[in-house]
CSV table of C-alpha atoms in Angstrom, one decimal:
chain,number,residue,atom,x,y,z
A,20,UNK,CA,16.4,-4.9,-21.0
A,21,UNK,CA,13.8,-3.6,-18.6
A,22,UNK,CA,15.1,-2.2,-15.3
A,23,UNK,CA,12.0,-3.6,-13.7
A,24,UNK,CA,13.3,-7.1,-14.2
A,25,UNK,CA,15.7,-6.4,-11.3
A,26,UNK,CA,12.6,-6.7,-9.1
A,27,UNK,CA,10.6,-9.5,-10.7
A,28,UNK,CA,10.8,-13.2,-10.7
A,29,UNK,CA,12.2,-14.5,-14.0
A,30,UNK,CA,10.8,-18.0,-13.8
A,31,UNK,CA,7.4,-18.6,-15.3
A,32,UNK,CA,4.5,-19.3,-13.0
A,33,UNK,CA,4.3,-23.0,-12.1
A,34,UNK,CA,1.4,-25.2,-13.0
A,35,UNK,CA,1.6,-28.2,-10.6
A,36,UNK,CA,0.5,-31.7,-11.6
A,37,UNK,CA,0.4,-34.2,-8.7
A,38,UNK,CA,-0.1,-37.9,-9.6
A,39,UNK,CA,-1.2,-40.3,-6.9
A,40,UNK,CA,-0.1,-43.7,-8.3
A,41,UNK,CA,-1.3,-47.0,-7.0
A,42,UNK,CA,1.8,-49.3,-6.8
A,43,UNK,CA,0.2,-52.1,-4.7
A,44,UNK,CA,0.9,-55.7,-5.5
A,45,UNK,CA,-2.1,-56.1,-7.7
A,46,UNK,CA,-0.7,-53.5,-10.1
A,47,UNK,CA,2.0,-56.0,-11.0
A,48,UNK,CA,-0.6,-58.1,-12.8
A,49,UNK,CA,-1.7,-57.8,-16.5
A,50,UNK,CA,1.0,-55.3,-17.3
A,51,UNK,CA,-0.7,-52.5,-15.3
A,52,UNK,CA,2.4,-51.1,-13.6
A,53,UNK,CA,4.4,-51.3,-16.9
A,54,UNK,CA,1.6,-49.3,-18.6
A,55,UNK,CA,1.5,-46.8,-15.8
A,56,UNK,CA,5.2,-46.3,-15.9
A,57,UNK,CA,5.2,-45.9,-19.6
A,58,UNK,CA,2.3,-43.4,-19.5
A,59,UNK,CA,4.0,-41.3,-16.8
A,60,UNK,CA,7.3,-41.3,-18.6
A,61,UNK,CA,5.6,-40.1,-21.8
A,62,UNK,CA,3.6,-37.4,-19.9
A,63,UNK,CA,6.8,-36.1,-18.3
A,64,UNK,CA,8.6,-36.0,-21.7
A,65,UNK,CA,5.7,-34.2,-23.2
A,66,UNK,CA,5.5,-31.6,-20.4
A,67,UNK,CA,9.2,-31.1,-20.4
A,68,UNK,CA,9.3,-30.2,-24.1
A,69,UNK,CA,6.6,-27.5,-23.7
A,70,UNK,CA,7.3,-23.9,-24.2
A,71,UNK,CA,7.5,-22.1,-20.8
A,72,UNK,CA,6.7,-18.6,-21.7
A,73,UNK,CA,3.7,-18.1,-19.4
A,74,UNK,CA,3.5,-21.3,-17.4
A,75,UNK,CA,5.9,-24.0,-16.5
A,76,UNK,CA,4.5,-27.5,-15.7
A,77,UNK,CA,5.8,-29.0,-12.5
A,78,UNK,CA,5.2,-32.6,-11.6
A,79,UNK,CA,5.2,-34.7,-8.4
A,80,UNK,CA,4.4,-38.4,-8.1
A,81,UNK,CA,3.2,-39.9,-4.8
A,82,UNK,CA,3.1,-43.6,-4.8
A,83,UNK,CA,1.1,-45.8,-2.5
A,84,UNK,CA,2.1,-49.4,-2.1
A,85,UNK,CA,4.1,-51.6,0.3
A,86,UNK,CA,3.3,-50.4,3.8
A,87,UNK,CA,3.2,-46.6,3.3
A,88,UNK,CA,2.7,-43.9,0.8
A,89,UNK,CA,5.8,-42.0,-0.3
A,90,UNK,CA,6.9,-39.1,-2.4
A,91,UNK,CA,8.4,-41.0,-5.4
A,92,UNK,CA,9.2,-37.8,-7.4
A,93,UNK,CA,9.5,-34.5,-5.6
A,94,UNK,CA,7.7,-31.5,-7.2
A,95,UNK,CA,9.9,-30.0,-9.8
A,96,UNK,CA,9.8,-28.6,-13.4
A,97,UNK,CA,8.9,-31.5,-15.7
A,98,UNK,CA,11.9,-30.7,-17.9
A,99,UNK,CA,14.2,-31.4,-14.9
A,100,UNK,CA,12.6,-34.6,-13.7
A,101,UNK,CA,14.6,-37.8,-14.4
A,102,UNK,CA,11.9,-40.5,-14.4
A,103,UNK,CA,12.6,-43.5,-12.1
A,104,UNK,CA,10.2,-46.4,-12.9
A,105,UNK,CA,7.9,-47.5,-10.1
A,106,UNK,CA,7.7,-51.0,-8.7
A,107,UNK,CA,4.5,-52.7,-7.5
A,108,UNK,CA,4.2,-54.6,-4.3
A,109,UNK,CA,2.3,-54.8,-1.0
A,110,UNK,CA,-0.8,-53.1,0.2
A,111,UNK,CA,-2.9,-50.0,-0.9
A,112,UNK,CA,-2.2,-47.2,1.6
A,113,UNK,CA,-4.2,-44.6,-0.3
A,114,UNK,CA,-5.2,-42.5,2.7
A,115,UNK,CA,-1.5,-41.8,3.4
A,116,UNK,CA,-1.0,-40.7,-0.3
A,117,UNK,CA,-4.0,-38.3,-0.1
A,118,UNK,CA,-2.6,-36.8,3.1
A,119,UNK,CA,0.8,-36.3,1.5
A,120,UNK,CA,-0.9,-34.6,-1.5
A,121,UNK,CA,-2.8,-32.2,0.9
A,122,UNK,CA,0.4,-31.3,2.7
A,123,UNK,CA,2.1,-30.6,-0.6
A,124,UNK,CA,-0.7,-28.5,-2.0
A,125,UNK,CA,-1.0,-26.4,1.1
A,126,UNK,CA,2.8,-25.8,1.3
A,127,UNK,CA,3.3,-22.3,0.0
A,128,UNK,CA,7.1,-22.8,-0.1
A,129,UNK,CA,6.6,-25.6,-2.7
A,130,UNK,CA,3.5,-24.2,-4.4
A,131,UNK,CA,3.7,-20.4,-4.2
A,132,UNK,CA,0.7,-18.1,-4.3
A,133,UNK,CA,1.6,-17.2,-7.9
A,134,UNK,CA,1.2,-20.9,-9.1
A,135,UNK,CA,-1.7,-21.8,-11.3
A,136,UNK,CA,-4.4,-24.1,-10.1
A,137,UNK,CA,-2.9,-27.6,-9.4
A,138,UNK,CA,-4.1,-30.8,-11.0
A,139,UNK,CA,-4.3,-33.9,-8.8
A,140,UNK,CA,-4.7,-37.2,-10.6
A,141,UNK,CA,-5.5,-40.4,-8.7
A,142,UNK,CA,-5.1,-43.8,-10.4
A,143,UNK,CA,-5.9,-47.0,-8.4
A,144,UNK,CA,-6.9,-50.6,-9.1
A,145,UNK,CA,-8.0,-51.7,-5.6
A,146,UNK,CA,-9.5,-50.8,-2.3
A,147,UNK,CA,-7.6,-48.8,0.2
A,148,UNK,CA,-6.0,-50.7,3.1
A,149,UNK,CA,-5.7,-47.7,5.4
A,150,UNK,CA,-8.1,-45.0,6.7
A,151,UNK,CA,-9.0,-42.9,3.6
A,152,UNK,CA,-12.2,-41.1,4.4
A,153,UNK,CA,-10.6,-38.6,6.8
A,154,UNK,CA,-7.7,-37.7,4.5
A,155,UNK,CA,-10.0,-37.2,1.5
A,156,UNK,CA,-12.3,-35.0,3.7
A,157,UNK,CA,-9.3,-33.0,4.8
A,158,UNK,CA,-8.2,-32.5,1.2
A,159,UNK,CA,-11.6,-31.3,0.2
A,160,UNK,CA,-11.9,-29.0,3.2
A,161,UNK,CA,-8.4,-27.5,2.8
A,162,UNK,CA,-8.1,-24.0,1.4
A,163,UNK,CA,-6.2,-24.9,-1.7
A,164,UNK,CA,-6.9,-28.7,-2.0
A,165,UNK,CA,-10.6,-28.0,-2.6
A,166,UNK,CA,-9.7,-25.7,-5.5
A,167,UNK,CA,-7.4,-28.1,-7.2
A,168,UNK,CA,-8.6,-29.9,-10.4
A,169,UNK,CA,-9.1,-33.5,-9.3
A,170,UNK,CA,-9.3,-36.5,-11.6
A,171,UNK,CA,-9.6,-40.2,-10.8
A,172,UNK,CA,-9.0,-43.4,-12.9
A,173,UNK,CA,-10.4,-46.7,-11.8
A,174,UNK,CA,-8.1,-49.5,-13.2
A,175,UNK,CA,-9.9,-52.8,-13.6
A,176,UNK,CA,-13.0,-54.2,-12.0
A,177,UNK,CA,-11.6,-54.2,-8.4
A,178,UNK,CA,-11.0,-50.5,-8.1
A,179,UNK,CA,-13.0,-48.8,-5.2
A,180,UNK,CA,-15.2,-46.6,-7.3
A,181,UNK,CA,-17.0,-45.1,-4.3
A,182,UNK,CA,-13.7,-43.9,-2.9
A,183,UNK,CA,-12.5,-42.5,-6.2
A,184,UNK,CA,-15.9,-40.7,-6.6
A,185,UNK,CA,-15.4,-39.2,-3.1
A,186,UNK,CA,-11.9,-38.0,-4.1
A,187,UNK,CA,-13.2,-36.2,-7.2
A,188,UNK,CA,-16.3,-35.0,-5.4
A,189,UNK,CA,-17.8,-33.3,-8.5
A,190,UNK,CA,-21.0,-34.6,-10.2
A,191,UNK,CA,-20.0,-32.9,-13.4
A,192,UNK,CA,-16.7,-34.9,-13.5
A,193,UNK,CA,-17.1,-38.6,-13.6
A,194,UNK,CA,-14.6,-41.2,-12.4
A,195,UNK,CA,-13.1,-42.7,-15.5
A,196,UNK,CA,-12.4,-46.4,-15.9
A,197,UNK,CA,-9.6,-48.3,-17.6
A,198,UNK,CA,-10.5,-51.9,-18.3
A,199,UNK,CA,-7.1,-52.8,-19.5
A,200,UNK,CA,-3.5,-51.5,-19.5
A,201,UNK,CA,-3.8,-49.8,-22.8
A,202,UNK,CA,-6.5,-47.5,-21.5
A,203,UNK,CA,-4.2,-46.3,-18.7
A,204,UNK,CA,-2.0,-44.8,-21.3
A,205,UNK,CA,-5.0,-43.3,-23.1
A,206,UNK,CA,-6.1,-41.7,-19.9
A,207,UNK,CA,-2.7,-40.1,-19.3
A,208,UNK,CA,-2.6,-38.9,-22.9
A,209,UNK,CA,-5.8,-37.1,-22.2
A,210,UNK,CA,-4.3,-35.6,-19.0
A,211,UNK,CA,-1.2,-34.5,-20.9
A,212,UNK,CA,-3.2,-32.9,-23.7
A,213,UNK,CA,-5.5,-31.1,-21.3
A,214,UNK,CA,-2.8,-29.8,-19.0
A,215,UNK,CA,-0.7,-28.7,-22.0
A,216,UNK,CA,-3.6,-26.8,-23.4
A,217,UNK,CA,-4.1,-25.1,-20.1
A,218,UNK,CA,-0.5,-24.1,-19.9
A,219,UNK,CA,-0.6,-22.5,-23.3
A,220,UNK,CA,-3.9,-20.7,-22.8
A,221,UNK,CA,-4.4,-17.1,-21.8
A,222,UNK,CA,-6.2,-18.4,-18.7
A,223,UNK,CA,-4.1,-21.2,-17.2
A,224,UNK,CA,-6.2,-21.1,-14.0
A,225,UNK,CA,-9.3,-22.4,-15.8
A,226,UNK,CA,-10.4,-25.9,-14.8
A,227,UNK,CA,-9.9,-28.8,-17.1
A,228,UNK,CA,-13.0,-29.8,-19.1
A,229,UNK,CA,-14.1,-33.4,-19.0
A,230,UNK,CA,-12.6,-35.7,-21.7
A,231,UNK,CA,-13.8,-35.3,-25.3
A,232,UNK,CA,-15.3,-38.3,-27.0
A,233,UNK,CA,-11.9,-39.3,-28.4
A,234,UNK,CA,-10.7,-39.9,-24.9
A,235,UNK,CA,-13.8,-41.0,-23.1
A,236,UNK,CA,-13.1,-44.2,-21.3
A,237,UNK,CA,-15.9,-46.2,-19.7
A,238,UNK,CA,-17.4,-43.7,-17.3
A,239,UNK,CA,-18.7,-45.1,-14.1
B,25,UNK,CA,5.0,18.8,13.8
B,26,UNK,CA,7.4,18.2,10.9
B,27,UNK,CA,6.6,19.5,7.5
B,28,UNK,CA,5.6,16.6,5.2
B,29,UNK,CA,5.3,16.1,1.5
B,30,UNK,CA,3.2,13.2,0.5
B,31,UNK,CA,3.8,11.9,-3.1
B,32,UNK,CA,2.0,9.4,-5.2
B,33,UNK,CA,2.1,8.0,-8.7
B,34,UNK,CA,1.1,4.8,-10.5
B,35,UNK,CA,0.1,3.4,-13.8
B,36,UNK,CA,-2.1,0.9,-15.4
B,37,UNK,CA,-1.6,-1.0,-18.7
B,38,UNK,CA,-4.0,-3.2,-20.6
B,39,UNK,CA,-3.1,-6.9,-20.7
B,40,UNK,CA,-2.6,-8.7,-24.0
B,41,UNK,CA,-5.7,-10.9,-23.4
B,42,UNK,CA,-8.0,-7.9,-23.1
B,43,UNK,CA,-6.3,-6.1,-25.9
B,44,UNK,CA,-6.7,-9.1,-28.2
B,45,UNK,CA,-10.5,-9.2,-27.8
B,46,UNK,CA,-11.1,-5.5,-27.5
B,47,UNK,CA,-12.1,-5.6,-23.8
B,48,UNK,CA,-11.5,-2.7,-21.6
B,49,UNK,CA,-8.8,-2.5,-18.9
B,50,UNK,CA,-10.5,-4.1,-15.8
B,51,UNK,CA,-8.1,-2.4,-13.4
B,52,UNK,CA,-8.6,1.0,-12.0
B,53,UNK,CA,-6.5,3.2,-9.8
B,54,UNK,CA,-6.4,6.7,-8.4
B,55,UNK,CA,-4.8,9.0,-5.8
B,56,UNK,CA,-6.6,11.7,-4.0
B,57,UNK,CA,-6.1,14.4,-1.4
B,58,UNK,CA,-8.8,15.2,1.1
B,59,UNK,CA,-9.1,17.0,4.5
B,60,UNK,CA,-8.5,13.6,6.2
B,61,UNK,CA,-5.2,12.9,4.3
B,62,UNK,CA,-3.7,11.3,1.2
B,63,UNK,CA,-5.2,8.3,-0.4
B,64,UNK,CA,-4.2,5.8,-3.1
B,65,UNK,CA,-6.5,3.0,-4.5
B,66,UNK,CA,-5.9,0.1,-6.8
B,67,UNK,CA,-8.7,-2.1,-7.9
B,68,UNK,CA,-8.8,-5.2,-10.2
B,69,UNK,CA,-12.2,-6.1,-11.7
B,70,UNK,CA,-12.6,-9.9,-11.5
B,71,UNK,CA,-11.9,-11.3,-15.0
B,72,UNK,CA,-14.9,-13.6,-15.3
B,73,UNK,CA,-17.4,-10.8,-14.5
B,74,UNK,CA,-18.8,-9.0,-17.4
B,75,UNK,CA,-19.0,-5.5,-15.8
B,76,UNK,CA,-16.1,-5.7,-13.5
B,77,UNK,CA,-14.4,-2.7,-15.3
B,78,UNK,CA,-17.3,-0.6,-14.0
B,79,UNK,CA,-17.0,-2.3,-10.5
B,80,UNK,CA,-13.3,-1.4,-10.2
B,81,UNK,CA,-13.9,2.2,-11.1
B,82,UNK,CA,-16.9,2.4,-8.7
B,83,UNK,CA,-14.6,0.9,-5.9
B,84,UNK,CA,-12.0,3.7,-6.4
B,85,UNK,CA,-14.8,6.3,-6.1
B,86,UNK,CA,-16.2,4.5,-3.0
B,87,UNK,CA,-12.9,4.4,-1.2
B,88,UNK,CA,-12.4,8.1,-2.0
B,89,UNK,CA,-15.8,9.0,-0.7
B,90,UNK,CA,-15.3,7.1,2.6
B,91,UNK,CA,-11.8,8.3,3.1
B,92,UNK,CA,-12.9,11.9,2.6
B,93,UNK,CA,-15.2,11.9,5.6
B,94,UNK,CA,-13.4,9.6,7.9
B,95,UNK,CA,-13.0,11.1,11.3
B,96,UNK,CA,-12.6,8.6,14.1
B,97,UNK,CA,-10.9,5.3,15.0
B,98,UNK,CA,-14.2,3.3,14.8
B,99,UNK,CA,-14.6,4.4,11.2
B,100,UNK,CA,-11.1,3.3,10.4
B,101,UNK,CA,-11.8,0.0,12.0
B,102,UNK,CA,-14.9,-0.5,9.9
B,103,UNK,CA,-13.4,0.9,6.7
B,104,UNK,CA,-14.1,-2.2,4.7
B,105,UNK,CA,-17.8,-2.2,5.5
B,106,UNK,CA,-18.1,1.5,4.8
B,107,UNK,CA,-16.4,1.0,1.4
B,108,UNK,CA,-18.6,-1.9,0.5
B,109,UNK,CA,-21.8,0.1,1.4
B,110,UNK,CA,-20.6,3.1,-0.7
B,111,UNK,CA,-19.6,0.8,-3.5
B,112,UNK,CA,-23.0,-0.9,-3.6
B,113,UNK,CA,-24.7,2.5,-3.7
B,114,UNK,CA,-22.7,3.5,-6.8
B,115,UNK,CA,-23.5,0.4,-8.9
B,116,UNK,CA,-26.2,0.5,-11.6
B,117,UNK,CA,-29.0,-1.9,-11.0
B,118,UNK,CA,-28.3,-5.5,-11.9
B,119,UNK,CA,-26.5,-8.5,-10.5
B,120,UNK,CA,-23.9,-7.2,-8.1
B,121,UNK,CA,-21.7,-10.2,-8.9
B,122,UNK,CA,-21.1,-9.0,-12.4
B,123,UNK,CA,-19.3,-5.9,-10.9
B,124,UNK,CA,-17.0,-7.9,-8.6
B,125,UNK,CA,-13.6,-6.3,-8.0
B,126,UNK,CA,-10.7,-6.4,-5.7
B,127,UNK,CA,-10.0,-3.2,-3.8
B,128,UNK,CA,-6.7,-2.2,-2.2
B,129,UNK,CA,-6.0,1.2,-0.6
B,130,UNK,CA,-3.5,3.1,1.5
B,131,UNK,CA,-4.6,6.1,3.5
B,132,UNK,CA,-2.1,8.4,5.1
B,133,UNK,CA,-4.0,10.4,7.7
B,134,UNK,CA,-2.9,13.9,8.7
B,135,UNK,CA,-1.8,12.5,12.1
B,136,UNK,CA,0.8,10.5,10.3
B,137,UNK,CA,-1.1,7.2,10.7
B,138,UNK,CA,-0.9,5.0,7.6
B,139,UNK,CA,-3.6,2.5,7.0
B,140,UNK,CA,-3.1,0.0,4.2
B,141,UNK,CA,-5.1,-3.1,3.1
B,142,UNK,CA,-8.2,-4.1,1.3
B,143,UNK,CA,-9.8,-7.2,-0.1
B,144,UNK,CA,-8.7,-9.6,-2.8
B,145,UNK,CA,-5.5,-10.8,-4.4
B,146,UNK,CA,-2.6,-8.6,-5.5
B,147,UNK,CA,-0.2,-6.9,-3.2
B,148,UNK,CA,-0.4,-4.3,-0.4
B,149,UNK,CA,2.9,-3.5,1.3
B,150,UNK,CA,4.5,-0.9,3.5
B,151,UNK,CA,8.1,-0.1,4.3
B,152,UNK,CA,10.5,2.7,5.2
B,153,UNK,CA,12.5,4.6,2.6
B,154,UNK,CA,16.1,3.5,2.7
B,155,UNK,CA,15.4,0.2,4.4
B,156,UNK,CA,15.3,-3.2,2.6
B,157,UNK,CA,12.6,-4.9,4.7
B,158,UNK,CA,8.9,-4.3,4.1
B,159,UNK,CA,5.6,-5.4,5.7
B,160,UNK,CA,3.2,-7.3,3.5
B,161,UNK,CA,-0.5,-6.9,4.5
B,162,UNK,CA,-1.8,-10.5,4.6
B,163,UNK,CA,-4.6,-10.1,2.2
B,164,UNK,CA,-7.4,-12.6,2.1
B,165,UNK,CA,-6.9,-13.0,-1.6
B,166,UNK,CA,-8.0,-16.5,-2.6
B,167,UNK,CA,-5.9,-18.9,-4.6
B,168,UNK,CA,-5.7,-20.1,-8.2
B,169,UNK,CA,-7.9,-17.5,-9.8
B,170,UNK,CA,-10.7,-17.7,-7.2
B,171,UNK,CA,-10.5,-14.2,-5.8
B,172,UNK,CA,-12.1,-12.7,-2.7
B,173,UNK,CA,-13.7,-9.5,-3.9
B,174,UNK,CA,-16.3,-6.8,-3.3
B,175,UNK,CA,-19.4,-8.4,-4.9
B,176,UNK,CA,-17.8,-11.8,-4.8
B,177,UNK,CA,-16.4,-14.3,-2.4
B,178,UNK,CA,-15.8,-12.8,1.0
B,179,UNK,CA,-16.8,-9.2,0.4
B,180,UNK,CA,-16.1,-6.8,3.3
B,181,UNK,CA,-15.8,-9.8,5.6
B,182,UNK,CA,-12.5,-10.7,3.9
B,183,UNK,CA,-11.2,-7.1,4.3
B,184,UNK,CA,-7.7,-6.9,5.9
B,185,UNK,CA,-5.8,-3.8,6.9
B,186,UNK,CA,-2.7,-2.9,8.8
B,187,UNK,CA,-1.2,0.3,10.2
B,188,UNK,CA,2.1,2.1,10.3
B,189,UNK,CA,3.3,5.2,12.1
B,190,UNK,CA,4.6,7.8,9.7
B,191,UNK,CA,4.7,10.8,12.0
B,192,UNK,CA,8.4,11.2,11.3
B,193,UNK,CA,7.9,10.7,7.5
B,194,UNK,CA,9.6,8.2,5.2
B,195,UNK,CA,7.0,5.5,5.0
B,196,UNK,CA,6.0,4.1,1.6
B,197,UNK,CA,3.0,2.0,0.7
B,198,UNK,CA,2.8,0.0,-2.5
B,199,UNK,CA,-0.4,-1.4,-4.1
B,200,UNK,CA,-0.4,-3.7,-7.1
B,201,UNK,CA,-2.9,-5.9,-8.9
B,202,UNK,CA,-2.0,-9.5,-9.4
B,203,UNK,CA,-1.1,-9.0,-13.1
B,204,UNK,CA,2.1,-7.4,-11.7
B,205,UNK,CA,2.3,-8.7,-8.1
B,206,UNK,CA,2.4,-12.3,-9.1
B,207,UNK,CA,5.8,-11.7,-10.6
B,208,UNK,CA,7.2,-9.2,-8.1
B,209,UNK,CA,10.0,-10.6,-5.9
B,210,UNK,CA,8.7,-10.1,-2.4
B,211,UNK,CA,12.2,-9.9,-1.0
B,212,UNK,CA,13.0,-7.0,-3.3
B,213,UNK,CA,10.1,-4.8,-2.6
B,214,UNK,CA,12.2,-2.3,-0.6
B,215,UNK,CA,14.5,-2.0,-3.5
B,216,UNK,CA,11.6,-1.7,-5.9
B,217,UNK,CA,10.1,1.1,-3.9
B,218,UNK,CA,13.5,2.8,-3.7
B,219,UNK,CA,13.9,2.5,-7.4
B,220,UNK,CA,10.5,4.0,-8.1
B,221,UNK,CA,11.0,6.9,-5.7
B,222,UNK,CA,14.5,7.8,-6.8
B,223,UNK,CA,14.5,6.8,-10.5
B,224,UNK,CA,10.9,7.3,-11.5
B,225,UNK,CA,9.5,9.8,-9.0
B,226,UNK,CA,11.5,12.8,-10.2
B,227,UNK,CA,10.3,12.5,-13.8
B,228,UNK,CA,7.5,14.7,-15.1
B,229,UNK,CA,4.1,13.0,-15.0
B,230,UNK,CA,4.1,12.6,-18.8
B,231,UNK,CA,7.6,11.1,-19.0
B,232,UNK,CA,6.9,8.9,-16.0
B,233,UNK,CA,3.8,7.4,-17.6
B,234,UNK,CA,5.7,6.7,-20.8
B,235,UNK,CA,8.7,5.2,-18.9
B,236,UNK,CA,6.5,3.0,-16.8
B,237,UNK,CA,4.5,1.7,-19.7
B,238,UNK,CA,7.6,0.9,-21.6
B,239,UNK,CA,9.1,-0.9,-18.5
B,240,UNK,CA,6.0,-3.0,-17.9
B,241,UNK,CA,5.7,-3.8,-21.6
B,242,UNK,CA,9.2,-4.9,-21.9
B,243,UNK,CA,9.3,-7.0,-18.8
B,244,UNK,CA,6.0,-8.8,-19.8
B,245,UNK,CA,5.6,-10.2,-16.4
B,246,UNK,CA,3.2,-13.2,-16.3
B,247,UNK,CA,3.4,-13.2,-20.1
B,248,UNK,CA,1.8,-9.8,-20.1
B,249,UNK,CA,-1.6,-11.4,-20.5
B,250,UNK,CA,-3.3,-9.7,-17.6
B,251,UNK,CA,-3.8,-6.0,-16.9
B,252,UNK,CA,-1.0,-4.5,-14.7
B,253,UNK,CA,-1.6,-1.7,-12.3
B,254,UNK,CA,0.2,-0.3,-9.3
B,255,UNK,CA,0.4,2.8,-7.1
B,256,UNK,CA,3.1,4.0,-4.8
B,257,UNK,CA,2.6,6.6,-2.1
B,258,UNK,CA,5.3,7.9,0.2
B,259,UNK,CA,6.1,10.8,2.5
B,260,UNK,CA,9.2,13.0,2.8
B,261,UNK,CA,10.1,15.0,5.9
B,262,UNK,CA,11.2,18.5,5.1
B,263,UNK,CA,11.8,19.4,8.7
């Protein structure tokens, strides 16, 4: 046993994944919320079973539905998260969810300096019902938020693609579209595989590449 | 004026990632004595830059050159700019960005003034021997692998430094590249410095190097993938 270990942090460096999940009333239609719940439960199980030698995947889920956004699942190692299925109802307060994500990413007590580049995933099937431009701008201007890997999934035809594009804010990285519930799971399988590959790599800070052809959805 | 001994040692080991592909150690470090005082430098060539191993060595030489001739407060205040100029002058022709490197230093002037800081990620800290608490220099390091550096984001504008009074002796300064500092427990830095001074300091240079390499290798902080380098400088008052 190295004596140096008395002065080092034993836990592997965290790789945070923050999911912003639309749980507005419209998500209860056509099996969308069931599909999203299933996809997130599978993602958590997969992350939780990963080897944690170099990086430990941490997950937080922020939901936006009802009247306000809320932290549905606090940021914690995926292996310790007990998944609690989400319910869909009410409005689409996306701006509040983005503001919560910005606060979380900038909080160095929750995401320390030693953490690897966070991934923020936004999935929504509608248009925001609150002010969203300013929160997205604040995320993109924040020291750490602007460096996070951001992905967006437009679910169905009514998703606000312009807003999702503003969230991603990267011409090289298209907003992806899921035309049905099955494709929601396909998208999160791709997220799972990509994040897992990053956590195993020698350079876990590298940004995620766009989806390969196997996982390309209908790009907008 | 009390009689003072200033000591320094450090080490650098190649990370697994670089070893696997035959790349050189991108970190560099050194400690030097000069008419102005005692200096330690630790630099970490930015991983994505092809010639950063040369940039980190040039940065060590640049800090040494500037520290050797420093004479007044205004030069200390503009230390970062002077180092950047000296560093640029040492680079071969080509894209400066390919030589990007962090640069951390601690300079103990003959007056007992200790100046510690630099640019980039990693760790620069000071404390007093025998005390648990330490002062971290708030480096403008960047996050998630995007590093402020000479030849990269920020340059000398991102330089930060702090001072301590060591006229009575007993001040230590620790510099470490992020391959090590990301996994050092910040609340244990005083203990770490004490362990280095008491346990490792008395060893001969050769045994010390072997011991430190074995310790770093066995701990495998950060999975051991990145190069790991540190330097510790401290003074002892011998009355």
